[in-house]
Short mmCIF file of C-alpha atoms in Angstrom, two decimals:
data_model
loop_
_atom_site.label_atom_id
_atom_site.label_comp_id
_atom_site.label_asym_id
_atom_site.label_seq_id
_atom_site.Cartn_x
_atom_site.Cartn_y
_atom_site.Cartn_z
CA UNK A 1 104.36 83.27 94.97
CA UNK A 2 102.70 85.91 97.10
CA UNK A 3 99.61 87.52 95.62
CA UNK A 4 97.46 90.39 96.81
CA UNK A 5 93.97 91.02 95.44
CA UNK A 6 91.81 94.05 96.11
CA UNK A 7 88.02 93.70 96.13
CA UNK A 8 85.14 96.08 96.68
CA UNK A 9 82.64 98.30 94.88
CA UNK A 10 83.76 100.17 91.81
CA UNK A 11 81.27 102.98 92.43
CA UNK A 12 80.56 104.78 95.68
CA UNK A 13 78.18 107.69 96.22
CA UNK A 14 79.42 111.01 97.64
CA UNK A 15 79.30 111.23 101.46
CA UNK A 16 79.21 107.44 101.78
CA UNK A 17 81.94 105.07 103.00
CA UNK A 18 84.33 103.36 100.61
CA UNK A 19 85.07 99.75 101.69
CA UNK A 20 87.89 97.69 100.22
CA UNK A 21 89.42 94.36 101.19
CA UNK A 22 92.81 92.94 100.28
CA UNK A 23 93.12 89.16 100.26
CA UNK A 24 96.64 87.79 100.65
CA UNK A 25 97.48 84.39 99.18
CA UNK A 26 100.71 82.44 99.00
CA UNK A 27 101.93 83.73 102.34
CA UNK A 28 100.78 84.58 105.84
CA UNK A 29 99.60 88.03 106.82
CA UNK A 30 100.73 87.21 110.37
CA UNK A 31 104.46 87.27 109.61
CA UNK A 32 106.43 89.63 111.83
CA UNK A 33 108.56 90.69 108.86
CA UNK A 34 105.88 92.71 107.09
CA UNK A 35 103.43 95.54 107.34
CA UNK A 36 100.47 95.81 105.00
CA UNK A 37 99.36 99.01 103.37
CA UNK A 38 96.95 100.91 101.16
CA UNK A 39 98.12 103.34 98.49
CA UNK A 40 95.96 105.21 96.00
CA UNK A 41 96.49 106.95 92.67
CA UNK A 42 93.98 109.47 91.29
CA UNK A 43 93.66 109.33 87.49
CA UNK A 44 96.75 110.82 85.86
CA UNK A 45 98.37 111.65 89.20
CA UNK A 46 100.99 110.34 91.59
CA UNK A 47 100.78 107.80 94.37
CA UNK A 48 99.49 108.66 97.84
CA UNK A 49 100.13 106.57 100.95
CA UNK A 50 96.84 106.06 102.83
CA UNK A 51 97.97 103.95 105.76
CA UNK A 52 99.55 100.75 107.04
CA UNK A 53 98.75 97.97 109.50
CA UNK A 54 100.71 95.28 111.32
CA UNK A 55 99.23 91.83 111.89
CA UNK A 56 98.86 92.71 115.58
CA UNK A 57 96.46 95.47 114.60
CA UNK A 58 98.75 98.48 115.05
CA UNK A 59 97.76 101.10 112.50
CA UNK A 60 99.42 104.15 110.98
CA UNK A 61 97.60 106.69 108.85
CA UNK A 62 98.36 109.58 106.51
CA UNK A 63 97.74 112.68 108.65
CA UNK A 64 95.75 114.28 105.83
CA UNK A 65 93.31 111.35 105.73
CA UNK A 66 93.44 110.18 109.33
CA UNK A 67 90.03 111.49 110.34
CA UNK A 68 88.31 109.47 107.61
CA UNK A 69 90.39 106.27 107.41
CA UNK A 70 90.11 102.97 109.23
CA UNK A 71 92.35 100.01 108.39
CA UNK A 72 91.76 96.64 110.01
CA UNK A 73 93.17 93.12 109.74
CA UNK A 74 91.55 89.69 109.88
CA UNK A 75 94.32 87.14 110.32
CA UNK A 76 91.90 84.22 110.20
CA UNK A 77 90.97 85.16 106.63
CA UNK A 78 94.44 86.45 105.68
CA UNK A 79 92.86 89.77 104.77
CA UNK A 80 93.14 93.42 105.64
CA UNK A 81 90.61 96.12 104.90
CA UNK A 82 90.21 99.83 104.26
CA UNK A 83 87.27 102.04 105.07
CA UNK A 84 87.29 105.65 103.88
CA UNK A 85 84.34 107.69 105.08
CA UNK A 86 82.62 110.82 103.76
CA UNK A 87 84.02 110.37 100.27
CA UNK A 88 83.98 113.04 97.59
CA UNK A 89 84.95 113.09 93.91
CA UNK A 90 88.52 113.80 95.04
CA UNK A 91 88.67 110.25 96.41
CA UNK A 92 88.22 108.77 92.94
CA UNK A 93 91.37 106.74 92.35
CA UNK A 94 92.94 103.37 91.73
CA UNK A 95 93.42 101.82 95.14
CA UNK A 96 96.32 99.43 95.67
CA UNK A 97 97.08 97.15 98.57
CA UNK A 98 100.74 96.28 99.09
CA UNK A 99 103.25 94.69 101.45
CA UNK A 100 105.99 96.59 103.27
CA UNK A 101 109.13 94.55 103.83
CA UNK A 102 110.29 95.78 107.25
CA UNK A 103 113.93 94.70 106.93
CA UNK A 104 114.51 97.29 104.25
CA UNK A 105 111.29 99.31 104.29
CA UNK A 106 110.03 99.16 100.77
CA UNK A 107 106.89 97.91 99.05
CA UNK A 108 107.85 94.57 97.57
CA UNK A 109 104.48 93.14 96.51
CA UNK A 110 101.46 95.00 95.16
CA UNK A 111 97.93 94.09 94.18
CA UNK A 112 96.79 94.86 90.66
CA UNK A 113 94.77 97.83 91.89
CA UNK A 114 91.05 98.57 91.74
CA UNK A 115 89.43 101.72 90.37
CA UNK A 116 86.91 103.29 92.70
CA UNK A 117 84.80 106.11 91.31
CA UNK A 118 82.90 108.47 93.59
CA UNK A 119 79.79 109.68 91.81
CA UNK A 120 76.09 109.94 92.33
CA UNK B 1 103.29 116.31 105.36
CA UNK B 2 103.71 117.51 101.75
CA UNK B 3 104.34 115.39 98.69
CA UNK B 4 107.92 115.07 97.51
CA UNK B 5 108.76 117.15 94.43
CA UNK B 6 109.62 115.40 91.17
CA UNK B 7 109.84 116.80 87.64
CA UNK B 8 106.68 116.05 85.70
CA UNK B 9 108.60 114.62 82.78
CA UNK B 10 112.08 113.75 81.53
CA UNK B 11 113.22 112.31 78.23
CA UNK B 12 116.27 110.77 76.65
CA UNK B 13 117.40 108.83 73.63
CA UNK B 14 118.28 105.14 73.66
CA UNK B 15 121.72 104.58 75.14
CA UNK B 16 121.77 107.88 77.00
CA UNK B 17 121.56 108.42 80.75
CA UNK B 18 118.89 110.37 82.57
CA UNK B 19 118.44 111.43 86.18
CA UNK B 20 115.16 112.00 88.01
CA UNK B 21 115.25 114.12 91.15
CA UNK B 22 113.06 113.82 94.23
CA UNK B 23 113.18 116.75 96.62
CA UNK B 24 111.83 116.58 100.13
CA UNK B 25 112.72 118.20 103.43
CA UNK B 26 114.97 117.65 106.42
CA UNK B 27 112.02 115.82 108.01
CA UNK B 28 111.81 113.09 105.39
CA UNK B 29 114.38 112.61 102.61
CA UNK B 30 117.10 114.34 104.56
CA UNK B 31 116.54 112.52 107.84
CA UNK B 32 116.42 108.86 106.95
CA UNK B 33 118.11 106.49 104.50
CA UNK B 34 114.71 105.19 103.43
CA UNK B 35 114.03 106.53 99.95
CA UNK B 36 112.67 104.01 97.47
CA UNK B 37 111.89 104.31 93.78
CA UNK B 38 109.10 102.58 91.85
CA UNK B 39 108.64 102.03 88.13
CA UNK B 40 105.08 101.94 86.82
CA UNK B 41 104.07 101.00 83.30
CA UNK B 42 100.60 102.10 82.08
CA UNK B 43 97.80 100.16 83.70
CA UNK B 44 100.20 98.19 85.90
CA UNK B 45 101.09 98.18 89.56
CA UNK B 46 104.35 99.86 90.60
CA UNK B 47 107.54 97.81 90.92
CA UNK B 48 110.39 98.64 93.28
CA UNK B 49 113.65 99.57 91.55
CA UNK B 50 115.68 101.10 94.40
CA UNK B 51 115.29 100.95 98.19
CA UNK B 52 117.18 102.41 101.16
CA UNK B 53 118.40 105.26 98.93
CA UNK B 54 120.65 103.22 96.64
CA UNK B 55 120.11 99.46 97.03
CA UNK B 56 118.85 97.41 94.10
CA UNK B 57 116.52 94.44 94.56
CA UNK B 58 117.54 91.16 93.05
CA UNK B 59 116.54 91.06 89.40
CA UNK B 60 116.65 94.81 88.79
CA UNK B 61 119.11 95.87 86.11
CA UNK B 62 122.32 97.55 87.27
CA UNK B 63 121.49 100.32 84.80
CA UNK B 64 119.32 101.69 87.60
CA UNK B 65 121.10 103.48 90.46
CA UNK B 66 120.06 105.68 93.34
CA UNK B 67 121.80 108.42 95.28
CA UNK B 68 121.04 111.18 97.73
CA UNK B 69 122.44 114.55 98.72
CA UNK B 70 120.84 116.48 101.52
CA UNK B 71 117.10 116.66 100.98
CA UNK B 72 117.22 115.49 97.35
CA UNK B 73 117.30 111.90 96.18
CA UNK B 74 118.02 110.92 92.59
CA UNK B 75 117.37 107.98 90.33
CA UNK B 76 119.73 107.54 87.38
CA UNK B 77 119.04 105.23 84.48
CA UNK B 78 122.00 104.58 82.21
CA UNK B 79 121.96 103.02 78.75
CA UNK B 80 118.31 103.96 78.24
CA UNK B 81 116.17 101.32 76.59
CA UNK B 82 112.69 101.54 75.12
CA UNK B 83 111.35 99.33 77.92
CA UNK B 84 112.41 101.94 80.50
CA UNK B 85 109.64 104.26 79.29
CA UNK B 86 107.32 104.44 82.28
CA UNK B 87 106.33 106.58 85.25
CA UNK B 88 108.74 106.71 88.18
CA UNK B 89 107.71 107.48 91.74
CA UNK B 90 109.88 108.19 94.76
CA UNK B 91 108.81 107.43 98.31
CA UNK B 92 110.39 108.47 101.61
CA UNK B 93 109.90 107.78 105.29
CA UNK B 94 108.55 110.89 107.00
CA UNK B 95 108.84 109.82 110.62
CA UNK B 96 106.26 108.56 113.10
CA UNK B 97 105.58 105.54 110.90
CA UNK B 98 104.31 107.68 108.03
CA UNK B 99 105.37 107.73 104.38
CA UNK B 100 105.22 110.28 101.58
CA UNK B 101 105.36 109.83 97.81
CA UNK B 102 106.43 112.18 95.05
CA UNK B 103 104.12 113.35 92.28
CA UNK B 104 105.65 110.96 89.77
CA UNK B 105 107.81 111.55 86.67
CA UNK B 106 106.97 110.39 83.18
CA UNK B 107 110.04 109.11 81.34
CA UNK B 108 109.90 109.22 77.56
CA UNK B 109 112.48 107.33 75.51
CA UNK B 110 112.80 109.26 72.26
#
């Protein structure tokens, strides 16, 4: 059974960079059938797509976050990562990593999510 | 790229049917057959209920159905059950390998 697990700090200071890693187990991140993505959800609000990455390293970002987001992949560790720079309180959210199934373009597996709070 | 528009809340009694709308533009919902719907219970990760506008993943009840007309997609839940109480999110392809979600709808089963 495929599992995704987010890891990273639960508290980040304003203006700093938020780093998160998603570890994939039970399947290979290098499969050509999938993209891997980050989605966030501010407390009490809806979901927001942050960006996606293919195992080859091709990346796609939300235009509203593009200037602050970097997503990378490490196939040797079966992991992909998110870095969000210059964070503010508005970046406080539960961050999810998930898998896009490219045959039908939907998110079929999700991590449990990790709450990241931006505060001094 | 603006968020898709969903009603903040809907409600229905057990056994009834409800419909949740998801309105986008001709650049996202109206251009591609790639709307998906996700159910999210409190404190849990979302779960896909509908993909490619109307298709149901294996294991999802046939009480859930999806449709689309123009720039508005809809999720209908028939024979409401207490376990259907959750938040529902729509998601659509917006072109250039980008995606947009709706604001989410809270379903209350009365």
